[in-house]
Short mmCIF file of C-alpha atoms in Angstrom, two decimals:
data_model
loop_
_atom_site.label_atom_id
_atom_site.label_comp_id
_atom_site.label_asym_id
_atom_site.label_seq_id
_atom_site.Cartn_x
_atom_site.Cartn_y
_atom_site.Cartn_z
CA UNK A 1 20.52 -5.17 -28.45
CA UNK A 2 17.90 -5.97 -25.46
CA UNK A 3 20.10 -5.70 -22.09
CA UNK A 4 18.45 -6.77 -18.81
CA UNK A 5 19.68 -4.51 -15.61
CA UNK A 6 18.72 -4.56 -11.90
CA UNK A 7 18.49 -7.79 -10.72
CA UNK A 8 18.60 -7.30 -6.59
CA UNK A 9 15.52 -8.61 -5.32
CA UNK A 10 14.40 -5.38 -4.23
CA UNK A 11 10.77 -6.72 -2.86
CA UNK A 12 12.56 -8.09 -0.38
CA UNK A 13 11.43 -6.38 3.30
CA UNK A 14 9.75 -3.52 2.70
CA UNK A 15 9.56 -2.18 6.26
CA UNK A 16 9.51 1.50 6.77
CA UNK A 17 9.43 1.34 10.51
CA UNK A 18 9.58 5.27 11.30
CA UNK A 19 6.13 5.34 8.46
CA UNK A 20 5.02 2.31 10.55
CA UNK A 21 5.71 3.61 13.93
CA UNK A 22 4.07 7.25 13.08
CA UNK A 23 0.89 5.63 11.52
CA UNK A 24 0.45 3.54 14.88
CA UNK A 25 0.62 6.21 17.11
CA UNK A 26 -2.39 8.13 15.14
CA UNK A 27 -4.39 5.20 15.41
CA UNK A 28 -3.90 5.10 18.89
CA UNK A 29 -4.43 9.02 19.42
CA UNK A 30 -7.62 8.93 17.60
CA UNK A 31 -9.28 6.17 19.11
CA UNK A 32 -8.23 7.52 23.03
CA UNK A 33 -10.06 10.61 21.67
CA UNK A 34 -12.95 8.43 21.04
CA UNK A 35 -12.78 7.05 24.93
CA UNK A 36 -11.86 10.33 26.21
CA UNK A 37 -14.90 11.70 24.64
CA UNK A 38 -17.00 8.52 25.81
CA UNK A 39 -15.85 9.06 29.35
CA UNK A 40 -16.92 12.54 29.32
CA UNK A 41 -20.44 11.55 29.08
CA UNK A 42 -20.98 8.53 31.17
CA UNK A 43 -22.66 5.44 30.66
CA UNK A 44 -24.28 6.00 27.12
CA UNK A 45 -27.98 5.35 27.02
CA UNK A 46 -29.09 2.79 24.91
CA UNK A 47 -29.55 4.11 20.99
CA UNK A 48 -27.03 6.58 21.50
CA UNK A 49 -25.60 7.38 18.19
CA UNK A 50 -21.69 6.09 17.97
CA UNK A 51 -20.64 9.08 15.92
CA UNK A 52 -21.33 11.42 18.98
CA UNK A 53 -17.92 10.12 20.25
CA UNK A 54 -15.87 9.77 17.08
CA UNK A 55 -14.20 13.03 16.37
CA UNK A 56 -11.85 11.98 12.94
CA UNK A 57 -12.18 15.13 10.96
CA UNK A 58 -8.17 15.88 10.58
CA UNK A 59 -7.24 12.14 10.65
CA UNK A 60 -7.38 11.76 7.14
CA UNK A 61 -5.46 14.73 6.32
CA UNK A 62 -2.41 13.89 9.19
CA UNK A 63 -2.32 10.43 7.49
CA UNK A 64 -1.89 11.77 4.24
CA UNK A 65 1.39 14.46 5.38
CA UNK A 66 2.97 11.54 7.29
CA UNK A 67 2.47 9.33 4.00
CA UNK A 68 4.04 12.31 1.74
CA UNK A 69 6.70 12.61 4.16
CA UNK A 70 7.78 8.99 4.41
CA UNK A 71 6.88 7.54 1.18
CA UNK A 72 8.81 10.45 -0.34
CA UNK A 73 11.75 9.82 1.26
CA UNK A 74 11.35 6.16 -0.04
CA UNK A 75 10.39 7.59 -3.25
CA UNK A 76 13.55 9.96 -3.69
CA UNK A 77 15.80 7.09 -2.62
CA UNK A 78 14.61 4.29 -4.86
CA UNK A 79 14.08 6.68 -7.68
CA UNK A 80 17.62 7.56 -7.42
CA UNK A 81 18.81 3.44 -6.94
CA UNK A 82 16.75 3.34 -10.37
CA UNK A 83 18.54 5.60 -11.99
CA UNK A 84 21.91 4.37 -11.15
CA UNK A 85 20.97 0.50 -11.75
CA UNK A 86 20.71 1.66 -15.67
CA UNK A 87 24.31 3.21 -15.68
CA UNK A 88 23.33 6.20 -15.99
CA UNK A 89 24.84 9.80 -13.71
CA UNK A 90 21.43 11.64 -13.07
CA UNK A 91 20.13 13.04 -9.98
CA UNK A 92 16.32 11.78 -9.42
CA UNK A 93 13.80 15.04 -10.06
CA UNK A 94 11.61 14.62 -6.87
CA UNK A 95 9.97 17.76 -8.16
CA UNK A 96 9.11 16.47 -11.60
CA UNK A 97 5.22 16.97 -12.36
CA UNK A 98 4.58 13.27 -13.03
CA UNK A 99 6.43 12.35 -9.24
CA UNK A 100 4.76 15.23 -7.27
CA UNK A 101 1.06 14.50 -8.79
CA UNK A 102 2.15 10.56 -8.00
CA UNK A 103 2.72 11.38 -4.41
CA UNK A 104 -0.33 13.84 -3.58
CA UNK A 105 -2.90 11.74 -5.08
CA UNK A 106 -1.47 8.25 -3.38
CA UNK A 107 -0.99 10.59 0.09
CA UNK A 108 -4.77 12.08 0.02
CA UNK A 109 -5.65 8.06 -0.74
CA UNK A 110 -4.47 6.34 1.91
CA UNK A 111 -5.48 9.20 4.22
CA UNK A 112 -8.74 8.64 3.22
CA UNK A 113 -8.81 5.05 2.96
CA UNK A 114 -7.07 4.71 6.68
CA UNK A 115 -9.36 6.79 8.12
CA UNK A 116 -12.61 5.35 7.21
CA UNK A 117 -10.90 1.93 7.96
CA UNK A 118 -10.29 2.91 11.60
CA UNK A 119 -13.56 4.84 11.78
CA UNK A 120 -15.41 1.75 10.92
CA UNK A 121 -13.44 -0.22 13.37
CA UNK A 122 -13.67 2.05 16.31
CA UNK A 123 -17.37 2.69 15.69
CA UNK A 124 -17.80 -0.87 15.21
CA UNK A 125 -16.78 -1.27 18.84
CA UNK A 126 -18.61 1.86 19.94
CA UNK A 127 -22.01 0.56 18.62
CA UNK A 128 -21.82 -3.43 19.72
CA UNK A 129 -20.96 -2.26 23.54
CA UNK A 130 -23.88 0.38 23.20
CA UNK A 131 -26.08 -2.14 22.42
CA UNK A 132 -25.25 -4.76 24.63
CA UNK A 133 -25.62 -1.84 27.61
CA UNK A 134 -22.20 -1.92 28.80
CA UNK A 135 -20.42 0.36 30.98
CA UNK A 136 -18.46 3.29 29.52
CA UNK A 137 -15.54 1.23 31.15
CA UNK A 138 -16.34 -2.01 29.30
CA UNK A 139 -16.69 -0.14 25.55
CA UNK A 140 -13.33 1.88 26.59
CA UNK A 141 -11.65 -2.15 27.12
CA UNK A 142 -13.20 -2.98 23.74
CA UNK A 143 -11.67 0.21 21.81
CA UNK A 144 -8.33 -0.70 23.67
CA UNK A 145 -8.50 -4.18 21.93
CA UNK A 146 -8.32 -2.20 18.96
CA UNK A 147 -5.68 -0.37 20.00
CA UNK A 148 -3.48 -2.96 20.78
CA UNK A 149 -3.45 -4.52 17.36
CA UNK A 150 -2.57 -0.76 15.66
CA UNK A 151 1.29 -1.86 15.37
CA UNK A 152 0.24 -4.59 13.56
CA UNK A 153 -1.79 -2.52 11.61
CA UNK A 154 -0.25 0.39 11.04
CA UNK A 155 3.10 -2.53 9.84
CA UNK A 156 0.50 -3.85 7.20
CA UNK A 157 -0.22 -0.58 6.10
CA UNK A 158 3.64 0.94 6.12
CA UNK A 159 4.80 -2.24 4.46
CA UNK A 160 2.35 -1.98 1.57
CA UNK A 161 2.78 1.13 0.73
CA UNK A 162 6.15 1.00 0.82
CA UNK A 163 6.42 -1.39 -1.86
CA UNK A 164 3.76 0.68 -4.14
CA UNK A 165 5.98 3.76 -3.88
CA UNK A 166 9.16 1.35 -4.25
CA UNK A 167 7.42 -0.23 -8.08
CA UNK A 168 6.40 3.52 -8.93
CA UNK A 169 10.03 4.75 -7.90
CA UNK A 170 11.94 2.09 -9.71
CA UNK A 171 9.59 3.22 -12.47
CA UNK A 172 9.52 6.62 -12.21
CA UNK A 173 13.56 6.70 -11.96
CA UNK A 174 13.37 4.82 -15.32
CA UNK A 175 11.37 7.04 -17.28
CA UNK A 176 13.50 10.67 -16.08
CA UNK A 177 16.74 8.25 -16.93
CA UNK A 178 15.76 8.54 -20.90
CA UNK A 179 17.47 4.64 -21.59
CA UNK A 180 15.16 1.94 -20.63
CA UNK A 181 12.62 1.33 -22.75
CA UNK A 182 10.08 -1.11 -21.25
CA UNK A 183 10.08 -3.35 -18.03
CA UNK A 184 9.67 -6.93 -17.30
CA UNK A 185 7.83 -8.95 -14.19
CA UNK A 186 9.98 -10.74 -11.85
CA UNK A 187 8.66 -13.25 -9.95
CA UNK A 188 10.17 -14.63 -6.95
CA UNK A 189 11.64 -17.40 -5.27
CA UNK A 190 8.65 -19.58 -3.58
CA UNK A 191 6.03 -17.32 -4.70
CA UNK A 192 2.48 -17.73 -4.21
CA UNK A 193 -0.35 -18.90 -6.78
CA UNK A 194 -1.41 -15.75 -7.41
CA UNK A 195 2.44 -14.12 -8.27
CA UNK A 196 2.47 -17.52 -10.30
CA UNK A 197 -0.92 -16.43 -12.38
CA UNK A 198 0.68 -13.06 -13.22
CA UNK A 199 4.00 -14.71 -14.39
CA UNK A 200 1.87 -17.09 -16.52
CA UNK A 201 0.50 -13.88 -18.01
CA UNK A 202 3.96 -11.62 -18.51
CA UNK A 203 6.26 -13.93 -18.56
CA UNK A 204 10.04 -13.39 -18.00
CA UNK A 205 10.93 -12.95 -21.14
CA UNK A 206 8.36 -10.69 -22.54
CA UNK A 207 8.48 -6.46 -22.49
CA UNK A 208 6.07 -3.77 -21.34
CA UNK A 209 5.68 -0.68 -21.65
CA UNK A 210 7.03 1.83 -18.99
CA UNK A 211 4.04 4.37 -17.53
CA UNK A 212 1.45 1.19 -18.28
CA UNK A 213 0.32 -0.85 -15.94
CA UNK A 214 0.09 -4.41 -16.54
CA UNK A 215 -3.33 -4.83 -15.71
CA UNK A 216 -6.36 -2.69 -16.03
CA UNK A 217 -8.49 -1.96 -12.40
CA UNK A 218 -10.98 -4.37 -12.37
CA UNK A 219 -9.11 -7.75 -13.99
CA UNK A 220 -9.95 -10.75 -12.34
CA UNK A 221 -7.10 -12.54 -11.47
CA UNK A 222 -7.38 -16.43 -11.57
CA UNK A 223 -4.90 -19.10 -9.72
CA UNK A 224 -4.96 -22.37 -8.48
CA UNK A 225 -4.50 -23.54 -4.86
CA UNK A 226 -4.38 -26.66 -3.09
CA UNK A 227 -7.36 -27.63 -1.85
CA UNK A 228 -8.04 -30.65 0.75
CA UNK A 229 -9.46 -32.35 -1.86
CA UNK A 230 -7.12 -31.43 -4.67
CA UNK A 231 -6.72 -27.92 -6.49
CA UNK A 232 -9.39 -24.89 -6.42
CA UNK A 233 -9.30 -22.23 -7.95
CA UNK A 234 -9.96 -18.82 -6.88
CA UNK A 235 -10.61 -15.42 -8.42
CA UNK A 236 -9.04 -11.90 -6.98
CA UNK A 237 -10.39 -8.74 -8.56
CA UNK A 238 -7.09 -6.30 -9.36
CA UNK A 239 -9.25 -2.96 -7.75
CA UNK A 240 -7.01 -1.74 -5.69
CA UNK A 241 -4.49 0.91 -6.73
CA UNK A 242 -2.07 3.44 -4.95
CA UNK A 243 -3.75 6.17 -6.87
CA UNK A 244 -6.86 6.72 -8.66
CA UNK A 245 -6.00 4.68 -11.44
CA UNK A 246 -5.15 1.47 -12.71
CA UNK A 247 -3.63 -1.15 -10.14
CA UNK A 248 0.25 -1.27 -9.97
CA UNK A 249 1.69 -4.74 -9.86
CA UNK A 250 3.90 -5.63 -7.85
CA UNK A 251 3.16 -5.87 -5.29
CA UNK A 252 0.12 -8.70 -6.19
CA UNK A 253 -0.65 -8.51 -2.54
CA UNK A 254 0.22 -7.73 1.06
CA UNK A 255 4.11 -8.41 1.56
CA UNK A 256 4.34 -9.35 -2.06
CA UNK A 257 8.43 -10.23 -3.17
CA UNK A 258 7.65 -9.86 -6.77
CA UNK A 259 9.98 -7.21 -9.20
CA UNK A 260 10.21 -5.69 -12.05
CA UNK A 261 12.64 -5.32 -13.92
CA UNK A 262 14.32 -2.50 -16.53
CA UNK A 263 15.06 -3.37 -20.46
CA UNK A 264 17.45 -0.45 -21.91
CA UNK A 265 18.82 -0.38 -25.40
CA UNK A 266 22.07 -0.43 -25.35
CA UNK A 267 23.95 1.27 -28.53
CA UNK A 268 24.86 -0.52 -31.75
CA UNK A 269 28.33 -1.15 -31.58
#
């Protein structure tokens, strides 16, 4: 007997506003070091290399320990809710091999991947005022029109993560509960083309494996939108991943309210 459990829409909201709040504030600190540094040598001569005022080398690894820190609180607590949803009395392992390796390797990731984000960005800035001989004032106003969009950032950032750790969680809470023995997509209310696509492909009522992902990195994704002229369709490449590995779905994008969901086998009666 197939029995369907956890059905609470858990893709809703995905802030993590202390994660989102902490992320913000590095962005920030690193990009005043970039001023700080820029004031310190005047007016920069035309040709000056950006880089001279970028100094990011332990960005990438504070990133990371504020991601383990966060996302393994979010981690612990959804692996837990997981656990529970399947009726089963079992404290989460946040310890277990598979959980701890899960967490380092998606930490060091988005370290890495925020910081050469924000290096671009800031250098970006750097270089264009350089060239266009403005004052060390005028590049500093530039860099603080980065800054002032880091909140917005950093939420983008917080809120996507959030949701990777929640789908590896829910799943990772399955697999240490020893009953469920595959998973299902949910899609949800009002969802987008491309949620719609992946539904077409696993839908409702069909299983998959737990601990495989239901695409490989690298599937192009096709949906149709509405187009002024009637419906286009448009291709997404599946490349991007919380870890080095295969791309975890949900979330299909950015604020994504898509689920999945756990089928146990419940005991001949």
């Amino acid at each position: 007997v197939i029995g369907e459990l956890s059905d609470d829409g858990a893709f809703d909201g995905h802030k993590n506003p202390a994660y989102q709040k902490a992320l913000a504030a590095l962005f920030v600190k690193y990009a005043d070091r970039a001023v700080a540094a820029l004031k310190k040598n005047g007016d920069p001569a035309p040709g000056t290399d950006p880089d001279l005022f970028i100094h990011f080398d332990d960005l990438a690894g504070e990133i990371a320990a504020l991601s383990q820190k966060f996302l393994g609180e979010k981690i612990r607590e959804q692996g837990q809710d997981a656990i529970r949803s399947v009726g089963v009395e079992l404290s989460f392992d946040l310890q277990n091999t598979r959980v701890k390796d899960y967490l380092a390797d998606v930490s060091r990731r988005i370290g890495r991947e925020q910081t050469d984000r924000w290096r671009t960005e800031i250098r970006g800035a750097l270089l264009e005022g350089i060239e266009n001989g403005e004052s060390t004032q005028q590049i500093a106003k530039r860099i603080g029109t980065l800054t002032g969009k880091a909140p917005a950032d950093a939420e983008r950032v917080a809120r996507t993560e959030t949701a990777f750790a929640h789908t590896a969680a829910t799943e990772l809470g399955w697999i240490q509960s020893g009953v469920v023995t595959a998973k299902r997509f949910v899609l949800a209310p009002d969802a987008c083309p491309w949620c719609q696509a992946v539904a077409a492909a696993f839908p409702a009522e069909k299983d998959h494996p737990l601990g495989e992902p239901f695409f490989k990195k690298g599937h192009v994704l096709r949906a149709k939108f509405e187009g002024k002229d009637g419906p286009v369709e448009r291709e997404m490449v599946l490349d991007y991943s919380p870890h080095d590995g295969d791309p975890s779905v949900p979330p299909v994008h950015p604020h994504c309210r898509c689920d999945v969901r756990a089928v146990i086998v419940e005991p001949e009666s």
